[in-house]
Amino acid sequence: IAQRHLLPKALERHGMKDLGITFEDGALERLIQTYTKEAGVRQLERELSAVLRKLARHSLQPEKGEAFNPTLTAGRIPALLGPEKYLETRPDAQALPGVVNGLAWTSVGGDLLTIEAATVPGKGNLKLTGKLGEVMQESAQIALSFVRARTERLGLASDFLEKVDLHLHVPEGAIPKDGPSAGITMATALISVLTGIPARSEVAMTGELTLRGRVLPIGGLKEKLLAAHRMGVKAVLIPTENARHLEELPAEVREALAIHLVSHMDEVIQLALTRPPEPRRSDRTATVSA
């Protein structure tokens, strides 16, 4: 849209059609990702016009600033428009216990939703921060109940909640967040911090969690996976029932991402953590008598 429609119109409007101005794809991508935040193209059109006005000034008064250069690269955009207005969340380079990458849908596309979990001395309270809505708070309670029901399989002491409080935080606390699709991400963050096993930093996930550990389908899959690809995520975990929506995804994105279909939280644990938790001995040696 920018190359075929917005840019030619802006060049015509500013009387710059004959100056040989070209935008490399990387320059337009940087404009879109870090200077606009909307579903439409009005802000992008305004930013393109701002760049052209700066170039026009350079062409008329080269001695008072940067010499006129008709080729726009990604590296030149901040010099022309100033500091980037929007910075996107990127996965941590290092895997850390309690830090898990989720995926979120927003009105302007998908985004990476990092969830952090921490333990502090206490008596089993769960604290939630990050301006979470009612549904998301309920997802956190479900995640904790699932963990409590799996203490032996996860290698946790049966009385672990008598000694610690748990804190779940979703950064960018000024932005309201809601919806059930962070359920498996919250559960993974709690399991990771309680077991001390880091979650894979190159993996992101989305899915609603039930008390029995089932992973239910979610909405906005296309936008979420496009965001994962844009942020450099290597693998994603999505609900099995969302497999039918993968056809909506561009072929190059499907090929770049390792997409794992999961139907139960046990599968999420195996794929998301750097190693599986060690069950308590009573669970490993349990037998069934007739």
PDB file of C-alpha atoms in Angstrom:
ATOM      1  CA  ILE A   1       0.000   0.000   0.000  1.00  0.00           C
ATOM      2  CA  ALA A   2       2.779   2.421   0.897  1.00  0.00           C
ATOM      3  CA  GLN A   3       4.865   1.736  -2.214  1.00  0.00           C
ATOM      4  CA  ARG A   4       2.021   1.601  -4.715  1.00  0.00           C
ATOM      5  CA  HIS A   5      -0.416   4.182  -3.381  1.00  0.00           C
ATOM      6  CA  LEU A   6       0.676   6.349  -0.439  1.00  0.00           C
ATOM      7  CA  LEU A   7       4.159   7.261  -1.638  1.00  0.00           C
ATOM      8  CA  PRO A   8       3.217   8.255  -5.230  1.00  0.00           C
ATOM      9  CA  LYS A   9       0.368  10.387  -3.881  1.00  0.00           C
ATOM     10  CA  ALA A  10       2.649  12.066  -1.318  1.00  0.00           C
ATOM     11  CA  LEU A  11       5.322  12.778  -3.958  1.00  0.00           C
ATOM     12  CA  GLU A  12       2.682  14.351  -6.204  1.00  0.00           C
ATOM     13  CA  ARG A  13       1.296  16.451  -3.367  1.00  0.00           C
ATOM     14  CA  HIS A  14       4.742  17.772  -2.410  1.00  0.00           C
ATOM     15  CA  GLY A  15       5.869  18.414  -5.989  1.00  0.00           C
ATOM     16  CA  MET A  16       8.745  15.897  -5.697  1.00  0.00           C
ATOM     17  CA  LYS A  17       7.864  13.384  -8.416  1.00  0.00           C
ATOM     18  CA  ASP A  18      10.979  14.152 -10.487  1.00  0.00           C
ATOM     19  CA  LEU A  19      13.604  13.977  -7.717  1.00  0.00           C
ATOM     20  CA  GLY A  20      14.107  10.199  -7.949  1.00  0.00           C
ATOM     21  CA  ILE A  21      13.100   9.564  -4.333  1.00  0.00           C
ATOM     22  CA  THR A  22      12.906   5.872  -3.419  1.00  0.00           C
ATOM     23  CA  PHE A  23      12.135   4.116  -0.135  1.00  0.00           C
ATOM     24  CA  GLU A  24      13.815   0.795   0.484  1.00  0.00           C
ATOM     25  CA  ASP A  25      11.492  -1.864   1.910  1.00  0.00           C
ATOM     26  CA  GLY A  26      13.419  -1.786   5.190  1.00  0.00           C
ATOM     27  CA  ALA A  27      12.770   1.952   5.532  1.00  0.00           C
ATOM     28  CA  LEU A  28       9.033   1.484   5.078  1.00  0.00           C
ATOM     29  CA  GLU A  29       9.009  -1.441   7.514  1.00  0.00           C
ATOM     30  CA  ARG A  30      10.749   0.690  10.133  1.00  0.00           C
ATOM     31  CA  LEU A  31       8.256   3.498   9.573  1.00  0.00           C
ATOM     32  CA  ILE A  32       5.327   1.121   9.977  1.00  0.00           C
ATOM     33  CA  GLN A  33       6.650  -0.761  13.010  1.00  0.00           C
ATOM     34  CA  THR A  34       8.175   2.058  15.066  1.00  0.00           C
ATOM     35  CA  TYR A  35       6.388   5.277  14.047  1.00  0.00           C
ATOM     36  CA  THR A  36       2.775   4.101  13.620  1.00  0.00           C
ATOM     37  CA  LYS A  37       0.348   2.171  15.785  1.00  0.00           C
ATOM     38  CA  GLU A  38      -3.007   1.885  14.069  1.00  0.00           C
ATOM     39  CA  ALA A  39      -5.078  -0.497  11.981  1.00  0.00           C
ATOM     40  CA  GLY A  40      -5.336   1.972   9.067  1.00  0.00           C
ATOM     41  CA  VAL A  41      -2.776   3.974   7.111  1.00  0.00           C
ATOM     42  CA  ARG A  42      -3.471   7.616   8.022  1.00  0.00           C
ATOM     43  CA  GLN A  43      -0.579   7.898  10.465  1.00  0.00           C
ATOM     44  CA  LEU A  44       1.734   6.191   7.981  1.00  0.00           C
ATOM     45  CA  GLU A  45       0.689   8.740   5.346  1.00  0.00           C
ATOM     46  CA  ARG A  46       1.493  11.571   7.760  1.00  0.00           C
ATOM     47  CA  GLU A  47       4.919  10.115   8.568  1.00  0.00           C
ATOM     48  CA  LEU A  48       5.738   9.705   4.861  1.00  0.00           C
ATOM     49  CA  SER A  49       4.841  13.353   4.318  1.00  0.00           C
ATOM     50  CA  ALA A  50       7.085  14.383   7.213  1.00  0.00           C
ATOM     51  CA  VAL A  51      10.014  12.522   5.646  1.00  0.00           C
ATOM     52  CA  LEU A  52       9.416  14.191   2.277  1.00  0.00           C
ATOM     53  CA  ARG A  53       9.303  17.637   3.851  1.00  0.00           C
ATOM     54  CA  LYS A  54      12.682  17.006   5.481  1.00  0.00           C
ATOM     55  CA  LEU A  55      14.108  15.837   2.151  1.00  0.00           C
ATOM     56  CA  ALA A  56      12.701  18.905   0.414  1.00  0.00           C
ATOM     57  CA  ARG A  57      14.500  21.131   2.904  1.00  0.00           C
ATOM     58  CA  HIS A  58      17.754  19.249   2.294  1.00  0.00           C
ATOM     59  CA  SER A  59      17.369  19.711  -1.462  1.00  0.00           C
ATOM     60  CA  LEU A  60      16.819  23.454  -1.099  1.00  0.00           C
ATOM     61  CA  GLN A  61      19.333  24.196   1.668  1.00  0.00           C
ATOM     62  CA  PRO A  62      22.008  21.472   1.626  1.00  0.00           C
ATOM     63  CA  GLU A  63      24.519  23.747   3.326  1.00  0.00           C
ATOM     64  CA  LYS A  64      22.339  23.967   6.469  1.00  0.00           C
ATOM     65  CA  GLY A  65      21.961  20.279   7.097  1.00  0.00           C
ATOM     66  CA  GLU A  66      22.320  16.820   5.635  1.00  0.00           C
ATOM     67  CA  ALA A  67      23.004  16.771   1.892  1.00  0.00           C
ATOM     68  CA  PHE A  68      20.102  15.683  -0.280  1.00  0.00           C
ATOM     69  CA  ASN A  69      20.030  11.930  -0.832  1.00  0.00           C
ATOM     70  CA  PRO A  70      16.991  10.519  -2.667  1.00  0.00           C
ATOM     71  CA  THR A  71      17.430   6.934  -1.388  1.00  0.00           C
ATOM     72  CA  LEU A  72      15.792   6.250   1.965  1.00  0.00           C
ATOM     73  CA  THR A  73      17.224   3.385   4.034  1.00  0.00           C
ATOM     74  CA  ALA A  74      16.030   2.107   7.405  1.00  0.00           C
ATOM     75  CA  GLY A  75      19.037   3.705   9.104  1.00  0.00           C
ATOM     76  CA  ARG A  76      18.115   7.191   7.880  1.00  0.00           C
ATOM     77  CA  ILE A  77      14.571   7.226   9.237  1.00  0.00           C
ATOM     78  CA  PRO A  78      15.398   8.239  12.874  1.00  0.00           C
ATOM     79  CA  ALA A  79      17.634  11.051  11.593  1.00  0.00           C
ATOM     80  CA  LEU A  80      14.696  12.448   9.637  1.00  0.00           C
ATOM     81  CA  LEU A  81      11.832  11.773  12.057  1.00  0.00           C
ATOM     82  CA  GLY A  82      13.540  11.740  15.442  1.00  0.00           C
ATOM     83  CA  PRO A  83      13.517   8.924  18.052  1.00  0.00           C
ATOM     84  CA  GLU A  84      11.271   5.941  17.405  1.00  0.00           C
ATOM     85  CA  LYS A  85       7.796   6.384  18.891  1.00  0.00           C
ATOM     86  CA  TYR A  86       6.957   2.716  19.510  1.00  0.00           C
ATOM     87  CA  LEU A  87       9.372   0.019  20.634  1.00  0.00           C
ATOM     88  CA  GLU A  88       8.249  -3.581  20.235  1.00  0.00           C
ATOM     89  CA  THR A  89       8.847  -6.233  22.896  1.00  0.00           C
ATOM     90  CA  ARG A  90      11.527  -8.733  21.902  1.00  0.00           C
ATOM     91  CA  PRO A  91      12.187 -12.148  23.451  1.00  0.00           C
ATOM     92  CA  ASP A  92      14.965 -12.251  26.041  1.00  0.00           C
ATOM     93  CA  ALA A  93      18.173 -13.666  24.628  1.00  0.00           C
ATOM     94  CA  GLN A  94      18.721 -15.722  27.786  1.00  0.00           C
ATOM     95  CA  ALA A  95      16.292 -18.306  29.169  1.00  0.00           C
ATOM     96  CA  LEU A  96      15.346 -17.387  32.746  1.00  0.00           C
ATOM     97  CA  PRO A  97      13.152 -19.213  35.289  1.00  0.00           C
ATOM     98  CA  GLY A  98       9.725 -17.624  35.469  1.00  0.00           C
ATOM     99  CA  VAL A  99       9.919 -15.632  32.210  1.00  0.00           C
ATOM    100  CA  VAL A 100       7.693 -16.924  29.392  1.00  0.00           C
ATOM    101  CA  ASN A 101       6.726 -15.467  26.013  1.00  0.00           C
ATOM    102  CA  GLY A 102       3.008 -15.241  25.328  1.00  0.00           C
ATOM    103  CA  LEU A 103       1.201 -13.859  22.287  1.00  0.00           C
ATOM    104  CA  ALA A 104      -1.552 -11.252  22.339  1.00  0.00           C
ATOM    105  CA  TRP A 105      -4.075  -9.803  19.914  1.00  0.00           C
ATOM    106  CA  THR A 106      -4.483  -6.019  19.817  1.00  0.00           C
ATOM    107  CA  SER A 107      -6.634  -3.678  17.763  1.00  0.00           C
ATOM    108  CA  VAL A 108      -3.599  -2.904  15.602  1.00  0.00           C
ATOM    109  CA  GLY A 109      -2.326  -6.471  15.170  1.00  0.00           C
ATOM    110  CA  GLY A 110      -0.469  -9.021  17.279  1.00  0.00           C
ATOM    111  CA  ASP A 111       2.163  -8.465  19.937  1.00  0.00           C
ATOM    112  CA  LEU A 112       4.541 -10.404  22.139  1.00  0.00           C
ATOM    113  CA  LEU A 113       3.266 -10.645  25.728  1.00  0.00           C
ATOM    114  CA  THR A 114       6.030 -11.489  28.168  1.00  0.00           C
ATOM    115  CA  ILE A 115       4.806 -12.880  31.489  1.00  0.00           C
ATOM    116  CA  GLU A 116       7.041 -12.894  34.559  1.00  0.00           C
ATOM    117  CA  ALA A 117       6.613 -14.983  37.701  1.00  0.00           C
ATOM    118  CA  ALA A 118       8.485 -14.657  40.981  1.00  0.00           C
ATOM    119  CA  THR A 119       8.368 -16.263  44.421  1.00  0.00           C
ATOM    120  CA  VAL A 120       8.766 -14.363  47.666  1.00  0.00           C
ATOM    121  CA  PRO A 121       8.517 -15.549  51.285  1.00  0.00           C
ATOM    122  CA  GLY A 122       4.865 -15.768  52.264  1.00  0.00           C
ATOM    123  CA  LYS A 123       1.859 -17.988  52.866  1.00  0.00           C
ATOM    124  CA  GLY A 124       0.483 -18.949  49.483  1.00  0.00           C
ATOM    125  CA  ASN A 125      -0.966 -15.669  48.218  1.00  0.00           C
ATOM    126  CA  LEU A 126      -1.115 -14.920  44.474  1.00  0.00           C
ATOM    127  CA  LYS A 127      -0.426 -11.335  43.464  1.00  0.00           C
ATOM    128  CA  LEU A 128      -1.259 -10.123  39.942  1.00  0.00           C
ATOM    129  CA  THR A 129       0.026  -6.900  38.384  1.00  0.00           C
ATOM    130  CA  GLY A 130       0.058  -5.357  34.936  1.00  0.00           C
ATOM    131  CA  LYS A 131      -3.504  -3.964  34.682  1.00  0.00           C
ATOM    132  CA  LEU A 132      -5.118  -7.345  34.048  1.00  0.00           C
ATOM    133  CA  GLY A 133      -8.817  -7.683  33.321  1.00  0.00           C
ATOM    134  CA  GLU A 134     -11.205 -10.006  35.154  1.00  0.00           C
ATOM    135  CA  VAL A 135     -10.925 -12.881  32.652  1.00  0.00           C
ATOM    136  CA  MET A 136      -7.119 -12.754  32.723  1.00  0.00           C
ATOM    137  CA  GLN A 137      -7.132 -12.769  36.522  1.00  0.00           C
ATOM    138  CA  GLU A 138      -9.335 -15.860  36.452  1.00  0.00           C
ATOM    139  CA  SER A 139      -6.864 -17.487  34.035  1.00  0.00           C
ATOM    140  CA  ALA A 140      -4.118 -16.914  36.597  1.00  0.00           C
ATOM    141  CA  GLN A 141      -6.199 -18.587  39.321  1.00  0.00           C
ATOM    142  CA  ILE A 142      -6.856 -21.566  37.021  1.00  0.00           C
ATOM    143  CA  ALA A 143      -3.140 -21.802  36.253  1.00  0.00           C
ATOM    144  CA  LEU A 144      -2.286 -21.899  39.964  1.00  0.00           C
ATOM    145  CA  SER A 145      -4.946 -24.534  40.676  1.00  0.00           C
ATOM    146  CA  PHE A 146      -3.540 -26.696  37.888  1.00  0.00           C
ATOM    147  CA  VAL A 147      -0.038 -26.395  39.369  1.00  0.00           C
ATOM    148  CA  ARG A 148      -1.320 -27.303  42.848  1.00  0.00           C
ATOM    149  CA  ALA A 149      -3.058 -30.382  41.438  1.00  0.00           C
ATOM    150  CA  ARG A 150       0.214 -31.509  39.827  1.00  0.00           C
ATOM    151  CA  THR A 151       2.648 -30.971  42.690  1.00  0.00           C
ATOM    152  CA  GLU A 152       3.997 -34.554  42.676  1.00  0.00           C
ATOM    153  CA  ARG A 153       4.417 -34.738  38.898  1.00  0.00           C
ATOM    154  CA  LEU A 154       6.201 -31.387  38.940  1.00  0.00           C
ATOM    155  CA  GLY A 155       8.507 -32.418  41.779  1.00  0.00           C
ATOM    156  CA  LEU A 156       7.127 -29.801  44.163  1.00  0.00           C
ATOM    157  CA  ALA A 157       6.712 -30.276  47.892  1.00  0.00           C
ATOM    158  CA  SER A 158       3.079 -30.792  48.878  1.00  0.00           C
ATOM    159  CA  ASP A 159       3.288 -27.819  51.256  1.00  0.00           C
ATOM    160  CA  PHE A 160       5.149 -25.473  48.882  1.00  0.00           C
ATOM    161  CA  LEU A 161       2.435 -22.803  49.107  1.00  0.00           C
ATOM    162  CA  GLU A 162       2.793 -22.627  52.896  1.00  0.00           C
ATOM    163  CA  LYS A 163       6.182 -20.985  52.502  1.00  0.00           C
ATOM    164  CA  VAL A 164       5.950 -18.646  49.508  1.00  0.00           C
ATOM    165  CA  ASP A 165       3.756 -16.076  47.822  1.00  0.00           C
ATOM    166  CA  LEU A 166       3.574 -16.023  44.032  1.00  0.00           C
ATOM    167  CA  HIS A 167       3.688 -12.879  41.919  1.00  0.00           C
ATOM    168  CA  LEU A 168       2.625 -12.827  38.254  1.00  0.00           C
ATOM    169  CA  HIS A 169       3.389  -9.666  36.300  1.00  0.00           C
ATOM    170  CA  VAL A 170       2.732  -8.632  32.706  1.00  0.00           C
ATOM    171  CA  PRO A 171       4.982  -5.670  31.779  1.00  0.00           C
ATOM    172  CA  GLU A 172       3.680  -2.407  30.310  1.00  0.00           C
ATOM    173  CA  GLY A 173       1.374  -2.007  33.259  1.00  0.00           C
ATOM    174  CA  ALA A 174      -0.298   1.124  31.851  1.00  0.00           C
ATOM    175  CA  ILE A 175      -1.912  -0.923  29.054  1.00  0.00           C
ATOM    176  CA  PRO A 176      -5.107  -2.844  29.964  1.00  0.00           C
ATOM    177  CA  LYS A 177      -4.941  -6.572  29.147  1.00  0.00           C
ATOM    178  CA  ASP A 178      -7.675  -9.189  29.187  1.00  0.00           C
ATOM    179  CA  GLY A 179      -8.741 -12.485  27.665  1.00  0.00           C
ATOM    180  CA  PRO A 180      -8.267 -16.191  28.417  1.00  0.00           C
ATOM    181  CA  SER A 181      -5.527 -16.971  25.877  1.00  0.00           C
ATOM    182  CA  ALA A 182      -2.659 -16.360  28.319  1.00  0.00           C
ATOM    183  CA  GLY A 183      -3.713 -19.335  30.451  1.00  0.00           C
ATOM    184  CA  ILE A 184      -0.990 -21.749  29.336  1.00  0.00           C
ATOM    185  CA  THR A 185       1.608 -18.951  29.425  1.00  0.00           C
ATOM    186  CA  MET A 186       0.781 -18.134  33.036  1.00  0.00           C
ATOM    187  CA  ALA A 187       0.850 -21.795  34.033  1.00  0.00           C
ATOM    188  CA  THR A 188       4.224 -22.266  32.338  1.00  0.00           C
ATOM    189  CA  ALA A 189       5.623 -19.193  34.118  1.00  0.00           C
ATOM    190  CA  LEU A 190       4.475 -20.516  37.503  1.00  0.00           C
ATOM    191  CA  ILE A 191       5.863 -24.002  36.851  1.00  0.00           C
ATOM    192  CA  SER A 192       9.149 -22.528  35.620  1.00  0.00           C
ATOM    193  CA  VAL A 193       9.726 -20.325  38.658  1.00  0.00           C
ATOM    194  CA  LEU A 194       8.648 -22.991  41.164  1.00  0.00           C
ATOM    195  CA  THR A 195      10.832 -25.720  39.665  1.00  0.00           C
ATOM    196  CA  GLY A 196      13.710 -23.393  38.785  1.00  0.00           C
ATOM    197  CA  ILE A 197      13.668 -24.688  35.204  1.00  0.00           C
ATOM    198  CA  PRO A 198      13.949 -21.891  32.599  1.00  0.00           C
ATOM    199  CA  ALA A 199      11.438 -21.668  29.765  1.00  0.00           C
ATOM    200  CA  ARG A 200      12.894 -21.608  26.264  1.00  0.00           C
ATOM    201  CA  SER A 201      13.437 -17.981  25.248  1.00  0.00           C
ATOM    202  CA  GLU A 202      12.903 -18.732  21.532  1.00  0.00           C
ATOM    203  CA  VAL A 203       9.417 -20.195  22.165  1.00  0.00           C
ATOM    204  CA  ALA A 204       6.127 -18.279  22.425  1.00  0.00           C
ATOM    205  CA  MET A 205       2.659 -19.661  23.149  1.00  0.00           C
ATOM    206  CA  THR A 206      -1.044 -18.938  23.271  1.00  0.00           C
ATOM    207  CA  GLY A 207      -3.953 -21.000  24.556  1.00  0.00           C
ATOM    208  CA  GLU A 208      -6.724 -21.076  27.129  1.00  0.00           C
ATOM    209  CA  LEU A 209      -6.224 -23.485  30.035  1.00  0.00           C
ATOM    210  CA  THR A 210      -8.846 -25.518  31.896  1.00  0.00           C
ATOM    211  CA  LEU A 211      -8.570 -26.949  35.405  1.00  0.00           C
ATOM    212  CA  ARG A 212      -8.009 -30.414  33.910  1.00  0.00           C
ATOM    213  CA  GLY A 213      -5.102 -29.110  31.823  1.00  0.00           C
ATOM    214  CA  ARG A 214      -6.882 -29.036  28.463  1.00  0.00           C
ATOM    215  CA  VAL A 215      -5.722 -26.368  26.007  1.00  0.00           C
ATOM    216  CA  LEU A 216      -8.685 -24.646  24.361  1.00  0.00           C
ATOM    217  CA  PRO A 217      -8.689 -22.673  21.073  1.00  0.00           C
ATOM    218  CA  ILE A 218      -8.180 -18.924  20.940  1.00  0.00           C
ATOM    219  CA  GLY A 219      -8.906 -16.047  18.568  1.00  0.00           C
ATOM    220  CA  GLY A 220      -6.614 -13.774  16.586  1.00  0.00           C
ATOM    221  CA  LEU A 221      -4.209 -16.566  15.658  1.00  0.00           C
ATOM    222  CA  LYS A 222      -3.053 -15.000  12.396  1.00  0.00           C
ATOM    223  CA  GLU A 223      -2.147 -11.690  14.044  1.00  0.00           C
ATOM    224  CA  LYS A 224      -0.388 -13.463  16.905  1.00  0.00           C
ATOM    225  CA  LEU A 225       1.756 -15.652  14.648  1.00  0.00           C
ATOM    226  CA  LEU A 226       2.647 -12.712  12.419  1.00  0.00           C
ATOM    227  CA  ALA A 227       3.846 -10.916  15.562  1.00  0.00           C
ATOM    228  CA  ALA A 228       5.888 -13.956  16.626  1.00  0.00           C
ATOM    229  CA  HIS A 229       7.559 -14.048  13.222  1.00  0.00           C
ATOM    230  CA  ARG A 230       8.218 -10.298  13.298  1.00  0.00           C
ATOM    231  CA  MET A 231       9.814 -10.522  16.761  1.00  0.00           C
ATOM    232  CA  GLY A 232      12.199 -13.305  15.780  1.00  0.00           C
ATOM    233  CA  VAL A 233      10.472 -16.126  17.679  1.00  0.00           C
ATOM    234  CA  LYS A 234      11.574 -19.539  16.396  1.00  0.00           C
ATOM    235  CA  ALA A 235       8.774 -21.802  17.670  1.00  0.00           C
ATOM    236  CA  VAL A 236       5.180 -21.330  18.788  1.00  0.00           C
ATOM    237  CA  LEU A 237       2.749 -23.504  20.737  1.00  0.00           C
ATOM    238  CA  ILE A 238      -0.895 -23.183  19.708  1.00  0.00           C
ATOM    239  CA  PRO A 239      -4.073 -25.150  20.518  1.00  0.00           C
ATOM    240  CA  THR A 240      -4.662 -28.198  18.323  1.00  0.00           C
ATOM    241  CA  GLU A 241      -8.163 -26.943  17.514  1.00  0.00           C
ATOM    242  CA  ASN A 242      -6.666 -23.831  15.904  1.00  0.00           C
ATOM    243  CA  ALA A 243      -4.898 -25.896  13.232  1.00  0.00           C
ATOM    244  CA  ARG A 244      -7.629 -25.051  10.718  1.00  0.00           C
ATOM    245  CA  HIS A 245      -6.711 -21.371  10.933  1.00  0.00           C
ATOM    246  CA  LEU A 246      -3.115 -21.905   9.793  1.00  0.00           C
ATOM    247  CA  GLU A 247      -4.247 -21.676   6.179  1.00  0.00           C
ATOM    248  CA  GLU A 248      -4.807 -17.941   6.742  1.00  0.00           C
ATOM    249  CA  LEU A 249      -1.097 -17.490   7.463  1.00  0.00           C
ATOM    250  CA  PRO A 250       1.286 -16.453   4.657  1.00  0.00           C
ATOM    251  CA  ALA A 251       3.354 -19.398   3.428  1.00  0.00           C
ATOM    252  CA  GLU A 252       6.671 -17.718   4.283  1.00  0.00           C
ATOM    253  CA  VAL A 253       5.586 -17.300   7.910  1.00  0.00           C
ATOM    254  CA  ARG A 254       4.425 -20.937   8.198  1.00  0.00           C
ATOM    255  CA  GLU A 255       7.802 -22.062   6.857  1.00  0.00           C
ATOM    256  CA  ALA A 256       9.807 -19.805   9.182  1.00  0.00           C
ATOM    257  CA  LEU A 257       8.025 -20.847  12.389  1.00  0.00           C
ATOM    258  CA  ALA A 258       8.112 -24.254  14.048  1.00  0.00           C
ATOM    259  CA  ILE A 259       4.413 -24.533  14.935  1.00  0.00           C
ATOM    260  CA  HIS A 260       3.543 -27.131  17.595  1.00  0.00           C
ATOM    261  CA  LEU A 261      -0.079 -28.138  18.155  1.00  0.00           C
ATOM    262  CA  VAL A 262      -0.879 -28.881  21.807  1.00  0.00           C
ATOM    263  CA  SER A 263      -4.052 -30.188  23.393  1.00  0.00           C
ATOM    264  CA  HIS A 264      -2.912 -30.588  27.030  1.00  0.00           C
ATOM    265  CA  MET A 265      -0.704 -28.671  29.433  1.00  0.00           C
ATOM    266  CA  ASP A 266       1.582 -31.683  29.815  1.00  0.00           C
ATOM    267  CA  GLU A 267       2.621 -31.218  26.172  1.00  0.00           C
ATOM    268  CA  VAL A 268       3.249 -27.519  26.788  1.00  0.00           C
ATOM    269  CA  ILE A 269       5.563 -28.327  29.710  1.00  0.00           C
ATOM    270  CA  GLN A 270       7.583 -30.780  27.603  1.00  0.00           C
ATOM    271  CA  LEU A 271       8.009 -28.317  24.741  1.00  0.00           C
ATOM    272  CA  ALA A 272       8.374 -25.029  26.611  1.00  0.00           C
ATOM    273  CA  LEU A 273      10.835 -25.838  29.413  1.00  0.00           C
ATOM    274  CA  THR A 274      14.538 -26.435  28.842  1.00  0.00           C
ATOM    275  CA  ARG A 275      14.153 -29.794  30.608  1.00  0.00           C
ATOM    276  CA  PRO A 276      11.181 -31.720  32.035  1.00  0.00           C
ATOM    277  CA  PRO A 277      10.485 -31.492  35.786  1.00  0.00           C
ATOM    278  CA  GLU A 278      11.561 -34.466  37.896  1.00  0.00           C
ATOM    279  CA  PRO A 279       8.517 -36.060  39.597  1.00  0.00           C
ATOM    280  CA  ARG A 280       8.699 -36.763  43.314  1.00  0.00           C
ATOM    281  CA  ARG A 281       9.805 -40.315  44.109  1.00  0.00           C
ATOM    282  CA  SER A 282       6.372 -41.328  45.432  1.00  0.00           C
ATOM    283  CA  ASP A 283       4.944 -40.486  41.980  1.00  0.00           C
ATOM    284  CA  ARG A 284       7.691 -42.254  39.998  1.00  0.00           C
ATOM    285  CA  THR A 285       7.397 -45.495  41.981  1.00  0.00           C
ATOM    286  CA  ALA A 286       3.638 -45.581  42.445  1.00  0.00           C
ATOM    287  CA  THR A 287       1.998 -48.907  41.612  1.00  0.00           C
ATOM    288  CA  VAL A 288      -1.601 -49.994  41.225  1.00  0.00           C
ATOM    289  CA  SER A 289      -2.715 -53.089  43.142  1.00  0.00           C
ATOM    290  CA  ALA A 290      -5.593 -55.283  42.036  1.00  0.00           C
TER     291      ALA A 290
END
